[in-house]
Short mmCIF file of C-alpha atoms in Angstrom, two decimals:
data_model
loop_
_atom_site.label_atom_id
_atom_site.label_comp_id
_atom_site.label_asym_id
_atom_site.label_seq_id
_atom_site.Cartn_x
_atom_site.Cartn_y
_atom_site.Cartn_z
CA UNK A 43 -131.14 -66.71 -57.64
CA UNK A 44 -134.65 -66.62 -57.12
CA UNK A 45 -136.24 -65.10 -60.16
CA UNK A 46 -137.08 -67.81 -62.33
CA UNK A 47 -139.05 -69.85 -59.59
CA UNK A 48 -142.82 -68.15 -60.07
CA UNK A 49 -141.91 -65.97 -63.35
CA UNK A 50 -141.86 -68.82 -65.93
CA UNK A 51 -142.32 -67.18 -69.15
CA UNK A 52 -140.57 -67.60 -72.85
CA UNK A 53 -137.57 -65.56 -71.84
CA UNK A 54 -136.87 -67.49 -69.12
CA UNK A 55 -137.17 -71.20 -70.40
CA UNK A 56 -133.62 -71.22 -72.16
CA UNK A 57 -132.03 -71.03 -68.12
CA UNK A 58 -131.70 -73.94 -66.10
CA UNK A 59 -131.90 -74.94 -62.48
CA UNK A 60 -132.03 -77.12 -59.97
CA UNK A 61 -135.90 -77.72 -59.67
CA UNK A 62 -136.95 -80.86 -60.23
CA UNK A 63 -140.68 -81.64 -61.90
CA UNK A 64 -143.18 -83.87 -60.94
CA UNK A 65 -147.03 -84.50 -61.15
CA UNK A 66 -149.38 -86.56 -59.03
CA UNK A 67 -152.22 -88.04 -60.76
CA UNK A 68 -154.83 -91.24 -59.12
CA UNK A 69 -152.48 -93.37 -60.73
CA UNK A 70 -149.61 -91.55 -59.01
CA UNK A 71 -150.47 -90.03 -55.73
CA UNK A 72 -147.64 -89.46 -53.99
CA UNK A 73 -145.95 -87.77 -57.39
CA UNK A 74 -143.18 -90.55 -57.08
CA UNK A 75 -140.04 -90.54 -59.85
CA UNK A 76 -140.27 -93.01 -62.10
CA UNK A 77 -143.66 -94.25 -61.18
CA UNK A 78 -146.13 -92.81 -63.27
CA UNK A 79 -149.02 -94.42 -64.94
CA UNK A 80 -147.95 -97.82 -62.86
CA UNK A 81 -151.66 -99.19 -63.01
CA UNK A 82 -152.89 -102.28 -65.27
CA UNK A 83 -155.80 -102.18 -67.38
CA UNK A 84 -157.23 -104.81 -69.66
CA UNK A 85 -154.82 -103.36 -72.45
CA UNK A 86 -152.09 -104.82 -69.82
CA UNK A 87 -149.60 -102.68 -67.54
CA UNK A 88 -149.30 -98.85 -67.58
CA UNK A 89 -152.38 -98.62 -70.09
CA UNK A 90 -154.59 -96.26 -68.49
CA UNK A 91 -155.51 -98.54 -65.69
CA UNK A 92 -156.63 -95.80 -63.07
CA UNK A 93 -156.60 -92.58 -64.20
CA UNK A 94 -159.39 -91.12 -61.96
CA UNK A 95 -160.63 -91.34 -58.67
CA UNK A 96 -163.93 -93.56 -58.59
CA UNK A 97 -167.60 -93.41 -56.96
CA UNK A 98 -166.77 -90.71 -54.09
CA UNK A 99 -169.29 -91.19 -51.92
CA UNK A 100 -171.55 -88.06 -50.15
CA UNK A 101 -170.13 -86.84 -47.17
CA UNK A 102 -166.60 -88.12 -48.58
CA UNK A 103 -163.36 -86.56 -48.47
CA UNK A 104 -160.73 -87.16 -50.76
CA UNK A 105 -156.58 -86.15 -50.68
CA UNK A 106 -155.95 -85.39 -53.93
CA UNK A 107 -152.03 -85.05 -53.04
CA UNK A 108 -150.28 -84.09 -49.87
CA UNK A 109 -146.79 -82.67 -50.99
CA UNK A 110 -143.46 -82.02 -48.78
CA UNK A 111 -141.64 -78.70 -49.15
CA UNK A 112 -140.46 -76.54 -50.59
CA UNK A 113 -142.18 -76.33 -53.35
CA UNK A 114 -144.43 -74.62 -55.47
CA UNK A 115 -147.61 -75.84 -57.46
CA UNK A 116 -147.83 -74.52 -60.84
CA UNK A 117 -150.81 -76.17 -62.39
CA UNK A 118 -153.83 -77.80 -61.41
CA UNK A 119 -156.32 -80.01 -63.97
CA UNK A 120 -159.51 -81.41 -62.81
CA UNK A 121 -162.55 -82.83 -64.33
CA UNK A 122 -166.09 -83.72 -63.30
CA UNK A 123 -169.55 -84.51 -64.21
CA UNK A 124 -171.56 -81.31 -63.19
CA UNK A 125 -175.09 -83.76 -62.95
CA UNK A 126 -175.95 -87.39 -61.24
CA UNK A 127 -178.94 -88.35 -61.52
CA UNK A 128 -179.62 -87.31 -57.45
CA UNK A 129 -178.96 -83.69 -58.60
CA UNK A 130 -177.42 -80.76 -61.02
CA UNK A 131 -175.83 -79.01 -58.87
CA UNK A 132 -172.14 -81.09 -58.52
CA UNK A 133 -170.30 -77.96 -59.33
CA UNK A 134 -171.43 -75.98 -55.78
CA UNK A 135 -171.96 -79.62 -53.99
CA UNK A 136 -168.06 -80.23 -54.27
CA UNK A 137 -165.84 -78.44 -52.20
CA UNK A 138 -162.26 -77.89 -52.92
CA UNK A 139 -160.03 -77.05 -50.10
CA UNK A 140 -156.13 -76.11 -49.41
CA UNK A 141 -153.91 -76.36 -46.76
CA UNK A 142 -150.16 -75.09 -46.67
CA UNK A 143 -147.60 -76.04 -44.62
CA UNK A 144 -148.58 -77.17 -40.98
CA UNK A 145 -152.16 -75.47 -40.41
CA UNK A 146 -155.16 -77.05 -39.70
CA UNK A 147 -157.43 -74.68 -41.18
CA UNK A 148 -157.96 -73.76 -44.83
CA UNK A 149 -156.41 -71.11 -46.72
CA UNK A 150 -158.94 -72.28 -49.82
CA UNK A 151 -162.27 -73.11 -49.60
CA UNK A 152 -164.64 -72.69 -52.36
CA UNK A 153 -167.05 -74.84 -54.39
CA UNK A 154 -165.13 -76.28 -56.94
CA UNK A 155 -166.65 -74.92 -59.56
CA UNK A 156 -166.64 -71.18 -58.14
CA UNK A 157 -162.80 -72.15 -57.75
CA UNK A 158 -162.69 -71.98 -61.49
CA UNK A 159 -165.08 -69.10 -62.68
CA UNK A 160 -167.48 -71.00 -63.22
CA UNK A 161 -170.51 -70.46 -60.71
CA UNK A 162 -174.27 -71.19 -60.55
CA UNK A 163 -173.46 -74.95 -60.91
CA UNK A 164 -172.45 -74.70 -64.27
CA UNK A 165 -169.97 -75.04 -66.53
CA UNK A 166 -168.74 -72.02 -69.33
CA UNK A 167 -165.66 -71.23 -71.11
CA UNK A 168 -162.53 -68.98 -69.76
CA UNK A 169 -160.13 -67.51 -71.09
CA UNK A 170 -157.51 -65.95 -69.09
CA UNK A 171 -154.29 -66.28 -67.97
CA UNK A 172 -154.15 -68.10 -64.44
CA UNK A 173 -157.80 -70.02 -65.15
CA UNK A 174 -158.70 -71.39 -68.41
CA UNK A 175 -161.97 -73.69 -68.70
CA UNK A 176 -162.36 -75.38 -71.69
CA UNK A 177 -165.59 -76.78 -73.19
CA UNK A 178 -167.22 -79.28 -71.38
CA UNK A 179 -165.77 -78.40 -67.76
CA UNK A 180 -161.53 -78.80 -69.12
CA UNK A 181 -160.80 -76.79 -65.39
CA UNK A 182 -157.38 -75.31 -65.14
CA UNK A 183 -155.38 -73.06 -62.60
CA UNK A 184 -152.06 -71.70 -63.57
CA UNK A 185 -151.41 -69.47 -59.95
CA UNK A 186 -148.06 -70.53 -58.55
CA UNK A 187 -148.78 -71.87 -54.78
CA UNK A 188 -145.88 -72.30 -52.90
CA UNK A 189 -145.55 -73.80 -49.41
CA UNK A 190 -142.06 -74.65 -47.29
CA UNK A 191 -143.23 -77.75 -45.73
CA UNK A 192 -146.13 -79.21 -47.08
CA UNK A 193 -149.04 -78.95 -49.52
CA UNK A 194 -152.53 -80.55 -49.05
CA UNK A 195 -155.58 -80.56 -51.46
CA UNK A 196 -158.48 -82.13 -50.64
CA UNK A 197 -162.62 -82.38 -52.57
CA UNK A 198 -165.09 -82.64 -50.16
CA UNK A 199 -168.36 -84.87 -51.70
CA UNK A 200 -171.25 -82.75 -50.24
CA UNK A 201 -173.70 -84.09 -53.07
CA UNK A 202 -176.33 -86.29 -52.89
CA UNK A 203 -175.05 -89.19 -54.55
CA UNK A 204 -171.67 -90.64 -55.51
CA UNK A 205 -169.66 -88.61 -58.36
CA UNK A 206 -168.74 -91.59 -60.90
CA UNK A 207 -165.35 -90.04 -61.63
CA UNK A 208 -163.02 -87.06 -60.56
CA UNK A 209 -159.81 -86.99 -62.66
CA UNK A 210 -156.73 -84.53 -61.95
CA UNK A 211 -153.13 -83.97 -62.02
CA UNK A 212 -151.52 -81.82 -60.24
CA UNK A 213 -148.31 -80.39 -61.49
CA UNK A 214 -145.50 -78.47 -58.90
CA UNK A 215 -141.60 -77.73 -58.49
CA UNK A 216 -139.86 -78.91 -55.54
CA UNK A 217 -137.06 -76.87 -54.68
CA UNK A 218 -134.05 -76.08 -52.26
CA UNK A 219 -135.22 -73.53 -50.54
CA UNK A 220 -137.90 -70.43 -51.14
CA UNK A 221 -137.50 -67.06 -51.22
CA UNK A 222 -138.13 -65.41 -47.17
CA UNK A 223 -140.64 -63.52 -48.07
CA UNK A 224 -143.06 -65.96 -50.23
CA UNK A 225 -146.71 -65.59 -49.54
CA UNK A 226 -149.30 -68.29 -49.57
CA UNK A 227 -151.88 -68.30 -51.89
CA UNK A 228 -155.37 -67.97 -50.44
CA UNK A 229 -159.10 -68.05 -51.96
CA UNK A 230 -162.59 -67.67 -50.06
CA UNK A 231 -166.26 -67.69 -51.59
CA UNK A 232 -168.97 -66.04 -49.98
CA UNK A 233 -172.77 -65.90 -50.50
CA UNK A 234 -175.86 -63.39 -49.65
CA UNK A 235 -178.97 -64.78 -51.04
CA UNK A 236 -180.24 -61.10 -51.03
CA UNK A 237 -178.00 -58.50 -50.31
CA UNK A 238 -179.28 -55.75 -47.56
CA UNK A 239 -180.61 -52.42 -48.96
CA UNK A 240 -178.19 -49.49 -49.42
CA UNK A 241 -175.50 -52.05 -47.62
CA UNK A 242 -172.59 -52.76 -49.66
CA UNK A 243 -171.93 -56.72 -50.27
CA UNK A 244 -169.05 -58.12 -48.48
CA UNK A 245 -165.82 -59.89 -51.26
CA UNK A 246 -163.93 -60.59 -48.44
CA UNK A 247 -163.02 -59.41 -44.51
CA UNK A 248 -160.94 -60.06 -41.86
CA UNK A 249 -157.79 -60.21 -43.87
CA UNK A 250 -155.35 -59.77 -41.53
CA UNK A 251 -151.27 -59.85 -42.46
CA UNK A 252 -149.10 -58.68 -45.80
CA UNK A 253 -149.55 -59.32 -49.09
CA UNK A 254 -151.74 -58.81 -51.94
CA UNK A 255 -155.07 -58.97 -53.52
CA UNK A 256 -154.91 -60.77 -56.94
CA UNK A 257 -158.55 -61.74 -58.11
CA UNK A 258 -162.18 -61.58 -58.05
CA UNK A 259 -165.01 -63.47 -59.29
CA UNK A 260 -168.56 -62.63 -59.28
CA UNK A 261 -171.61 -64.71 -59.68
CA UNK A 262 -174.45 -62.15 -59.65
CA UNK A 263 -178.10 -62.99 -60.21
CA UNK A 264 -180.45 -59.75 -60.44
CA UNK A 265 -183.20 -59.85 -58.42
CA UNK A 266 -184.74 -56.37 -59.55
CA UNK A 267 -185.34 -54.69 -63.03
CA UNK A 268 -183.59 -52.53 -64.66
CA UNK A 269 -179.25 -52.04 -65.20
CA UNK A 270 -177.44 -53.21 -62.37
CA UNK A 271 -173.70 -52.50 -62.37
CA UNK A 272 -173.47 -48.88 -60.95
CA UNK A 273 -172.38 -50.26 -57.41
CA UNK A 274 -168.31 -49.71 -57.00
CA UNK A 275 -165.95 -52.06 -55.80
CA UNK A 276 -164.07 -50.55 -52.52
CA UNK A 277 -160.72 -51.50 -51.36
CA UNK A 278 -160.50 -51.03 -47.59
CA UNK A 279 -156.18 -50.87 -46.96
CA UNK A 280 -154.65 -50.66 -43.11
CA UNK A 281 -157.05 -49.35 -41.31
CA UNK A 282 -159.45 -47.47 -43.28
CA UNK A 283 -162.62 -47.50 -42.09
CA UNK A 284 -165.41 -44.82 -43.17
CA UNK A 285 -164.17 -44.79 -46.64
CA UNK A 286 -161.89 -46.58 -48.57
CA UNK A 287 -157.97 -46.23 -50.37
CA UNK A 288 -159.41 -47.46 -53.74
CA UNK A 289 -162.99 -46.70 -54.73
CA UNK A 290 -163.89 -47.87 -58.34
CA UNK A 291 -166.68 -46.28 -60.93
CA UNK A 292 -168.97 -49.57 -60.89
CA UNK A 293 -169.30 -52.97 -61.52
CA UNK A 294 -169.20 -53.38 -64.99
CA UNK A 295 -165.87 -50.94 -65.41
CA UNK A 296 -163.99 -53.15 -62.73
CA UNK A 297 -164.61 -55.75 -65.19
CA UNK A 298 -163.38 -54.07 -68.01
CA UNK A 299 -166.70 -52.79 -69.37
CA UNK A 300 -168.21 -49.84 -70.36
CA UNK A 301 -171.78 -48.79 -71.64
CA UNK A 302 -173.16 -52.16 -70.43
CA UNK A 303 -172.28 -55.13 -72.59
CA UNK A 304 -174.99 -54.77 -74.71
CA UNK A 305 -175.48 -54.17 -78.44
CA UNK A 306 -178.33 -53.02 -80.03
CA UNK A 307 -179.66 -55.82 -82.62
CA UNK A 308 -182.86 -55.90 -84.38
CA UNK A 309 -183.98 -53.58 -81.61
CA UNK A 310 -183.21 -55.87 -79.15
CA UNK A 311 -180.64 -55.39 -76.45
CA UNK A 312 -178.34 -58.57 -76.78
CA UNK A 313 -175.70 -59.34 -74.17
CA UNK A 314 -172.09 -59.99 -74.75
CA UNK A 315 -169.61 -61.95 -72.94
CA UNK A 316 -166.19 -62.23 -73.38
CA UNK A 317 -162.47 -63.21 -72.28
CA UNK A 318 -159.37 -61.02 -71.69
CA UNK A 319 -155.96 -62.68 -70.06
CA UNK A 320 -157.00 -60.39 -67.16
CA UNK A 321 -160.84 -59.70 -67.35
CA UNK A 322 -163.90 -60.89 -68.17
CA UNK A 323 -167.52 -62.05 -68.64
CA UNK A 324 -168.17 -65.63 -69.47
CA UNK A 325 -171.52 -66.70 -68.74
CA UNK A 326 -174.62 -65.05 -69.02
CA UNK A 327 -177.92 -67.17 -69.03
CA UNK A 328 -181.49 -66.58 -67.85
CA UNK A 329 -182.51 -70.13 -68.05
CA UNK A 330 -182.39 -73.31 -66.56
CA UNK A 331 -180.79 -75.07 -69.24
CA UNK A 332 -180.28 -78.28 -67.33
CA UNK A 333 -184.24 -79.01 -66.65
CA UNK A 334 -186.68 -79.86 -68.87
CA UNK A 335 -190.38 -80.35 -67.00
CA UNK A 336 -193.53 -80.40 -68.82
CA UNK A 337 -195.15 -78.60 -65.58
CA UNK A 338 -193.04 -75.55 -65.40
CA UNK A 339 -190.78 -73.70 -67.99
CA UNK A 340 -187.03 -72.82 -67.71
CA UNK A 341 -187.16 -69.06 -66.65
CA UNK A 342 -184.73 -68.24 -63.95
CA UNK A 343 -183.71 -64.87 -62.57
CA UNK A 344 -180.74 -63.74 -65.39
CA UNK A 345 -177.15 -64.96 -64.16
CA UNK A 346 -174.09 -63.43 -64.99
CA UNK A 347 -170.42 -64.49 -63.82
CA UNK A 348 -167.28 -62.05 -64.16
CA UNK A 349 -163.62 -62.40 -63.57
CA UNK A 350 -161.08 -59.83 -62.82
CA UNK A 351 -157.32 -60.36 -62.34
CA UNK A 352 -155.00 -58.66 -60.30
CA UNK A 353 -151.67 -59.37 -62.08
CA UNK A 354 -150.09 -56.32 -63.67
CA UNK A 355 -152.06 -54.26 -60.72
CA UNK A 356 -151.79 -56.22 -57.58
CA UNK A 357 -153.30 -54.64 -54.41
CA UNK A 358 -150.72 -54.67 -52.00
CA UNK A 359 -151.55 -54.49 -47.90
CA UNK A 360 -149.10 -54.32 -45.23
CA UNK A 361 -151.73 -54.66 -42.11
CA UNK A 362 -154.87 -55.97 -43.32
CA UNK A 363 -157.25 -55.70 -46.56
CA UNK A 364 -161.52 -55.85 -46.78
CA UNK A 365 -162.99 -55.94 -50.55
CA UNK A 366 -166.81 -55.03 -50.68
CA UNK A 367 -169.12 -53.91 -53.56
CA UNK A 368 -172.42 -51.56 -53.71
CA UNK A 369 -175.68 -52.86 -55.15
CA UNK A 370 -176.59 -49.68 -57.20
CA UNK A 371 -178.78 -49.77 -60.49
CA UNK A 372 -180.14 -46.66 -62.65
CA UNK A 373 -183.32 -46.42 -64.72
CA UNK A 374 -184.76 -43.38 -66.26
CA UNK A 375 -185.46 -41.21 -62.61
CA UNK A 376 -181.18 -41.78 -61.43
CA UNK A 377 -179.95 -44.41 -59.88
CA UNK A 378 -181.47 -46.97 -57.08
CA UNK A 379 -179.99 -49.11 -54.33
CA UNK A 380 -180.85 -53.16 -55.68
CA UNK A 381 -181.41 -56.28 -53.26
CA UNK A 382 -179.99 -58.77 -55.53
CA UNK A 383 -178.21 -62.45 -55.12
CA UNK A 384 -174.63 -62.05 -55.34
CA UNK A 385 -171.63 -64.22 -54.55
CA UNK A 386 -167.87 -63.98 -54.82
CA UNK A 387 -164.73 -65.47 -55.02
CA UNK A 388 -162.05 -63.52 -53.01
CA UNK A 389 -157.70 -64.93 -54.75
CA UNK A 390 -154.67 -63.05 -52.46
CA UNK A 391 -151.27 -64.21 -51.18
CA UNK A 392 -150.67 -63.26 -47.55
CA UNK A 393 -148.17 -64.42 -44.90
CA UNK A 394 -149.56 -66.82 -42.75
CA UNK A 395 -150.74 -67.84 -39.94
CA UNK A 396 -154.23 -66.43 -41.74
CA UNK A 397 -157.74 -65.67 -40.41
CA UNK A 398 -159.95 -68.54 -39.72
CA UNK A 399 -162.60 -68.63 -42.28
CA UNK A 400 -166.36 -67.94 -41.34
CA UNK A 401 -167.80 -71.35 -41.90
CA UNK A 402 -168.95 -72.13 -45.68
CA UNK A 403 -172.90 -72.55 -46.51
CA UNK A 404 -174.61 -75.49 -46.26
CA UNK A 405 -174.70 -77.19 -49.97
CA UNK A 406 -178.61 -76.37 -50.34
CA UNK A 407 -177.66 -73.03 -49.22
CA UNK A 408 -175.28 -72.52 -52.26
CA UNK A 409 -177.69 -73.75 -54.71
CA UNK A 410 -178.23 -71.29 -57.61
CA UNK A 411 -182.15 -69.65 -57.69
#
């Protein structure tokens, strides 16, 4: 009865049902049938006459729909500028939050840009199978959210000035009923400037209820020399506490690597990114690419940002679930505990009620180095 409502694939289109599809866009906002692109341009009615939101204002927070159940989301779009002329930073400055059913506290809150893989306030291509961002900032989210009552999405404006334009369209299901034991999607950034010495970084805590632990992002700027992804990615299930269920090899196998991502080139060690449906590395960059100043060049401390999906291998909890990773390099004496700048996105479906989140950094405070 239930199958087809989150496992839409190609052998599963032919069947039908009783959901029924709509999309809320600025021109449509309450996803209404039969009242889609309703607004008047110059070209006359229902040509493109508001198809973003306009000039929110800093300190602003916009609805971008507020849904009744059941239902289930099962594709986001968004686009934005990621510069005003106040700042370059729009990508951290924005922050995108969720709310399912009846609570008053976020089960997503993240920079919007973090949201989508894309960290350090700017924008790269991905290429996986629940987030694809396509050149020039195309941001898309394919993970099924469902909710029984009621969804709300909101962008908070924590810029310095107004952002021009912020288009969308949200696509969902609304059905009959949901299966009793749907989770609710969740998603929860963190920050440490500069991680503590031989102290493992902190993905996420306080997890508390059943489900399962679907995704991680990385935004990791190194601080010290040398290779940087011995440190292991621990999985703390039901009460574990000195040492961990799941205990990885390092950073860069978690993320499908191996060896580094280097190749050797003219004898010169060259990074390489890449995308995978359920891995990868999309941005590396060591400069400021956004600045130009005749006083001071464009170094920056090298940034690299890393997905890693939890789809065919989900990480499943009955109690309660903490995600943390080491800071560990090597160089030609063994290894060595780094201090470096790291932050995280934490995806997982739980049952609710949830843990109230830690509150998020100040906007400054999120600023790349």
């Amino acid at each position: 009865m239930f199958h087809d409502m989150f496992l839409n694939s190609l052998s599963t289109l032919p069947l039908t049902s009783n959901v029924k599809s709509r999309a809320i866009t600025a021109e449509n906002p309450r996803g209404e049938k039969g009242a889609g692109g309703k607004a008047s341009s110059h070209l006359g009615p229902s040509r493109k006459g508001s198809p973003c939101l306009r000039d929110v204002q800093p300190g602003e927070t916009v609805t971008l729909c507020n849904i009744d159940g059941p239902g289930v989301i099962q594709h986001i779009w968004m686009t934005v500028t990621d510069q005003t002329e106040k700042n370059y930073f729009v990508l951290r400055d924005l922050v995108l939050r969720m709310y399912w059913d009846d609570e008053d506290h976020p089960s997503v809150e993240t920079p919007l840009g973090d949201f989508f893989c894309n960290g350090f306030g700017r924008g790269c291509v991905v290429n996986s199978l629940p987030i694809a961002v396509n050149p020039t900032r195309g941001f898309n989210s394919y993970f099924p959210m469902p909710f029984h009552k009621k969804a709300k999405i909101t962008i908070e404006n924590q810029h310095e000035g107004p952002i021009p334009a912020l288009f969308y369209q949200i696509d969902y299901a609304i059905h009959d009923e949901l299966p009793s034991n749907t989770a609710y999607f969740h998603a929860k950034w963190n920050r440490q400037k500069i991680t503590n010495n031989a102290e493992d970084y902190v993905i996420i805590d306080g997890i508390k209820g059943k489900g399962q632990y679907i995704g991680t992002y990385i935004g990791l700027a190194t601080l010290e020399r040398y290779w940087w992804g011995e440190g292991e990615i621990k999985m703390y299930l039901d009460g574990d506490t000195d040492y961990p269920t799941i205990c990885g090899t390092g950073m860069e196998d978690y993320f499908g690597g191996a060896w580094s991502f280097a190749s050797q080139e003219n004898g010169k060690t060259v990074e390489n990114t890449y995308n995978t449906p359920y891995l990868g590395y999309p941005y590396y960059s060591k400069h400021d690419e956004m600045v130009h100043n005749p006083y001071h060049n464009d170094d920056v401390p090298p940034m690299r940002g890393f997905y890693r999906w939890h789809i065919l291998d989900p990480i499943r909890f009955e109690k309660e679930l903490k995600v943390t990773v080491q800071q560990i390099g090597v160089y030609k004496n063994g290894l060595f505990e780094r201090q470096d700048d790291v932050c995280s996105v934490a995806y997982w479906y739980q049952t609710e009620p949830h843990q109230h989140f830690e509150p998020l950094l100040e906007a400054k405070d999120r600023w790349p180095r």
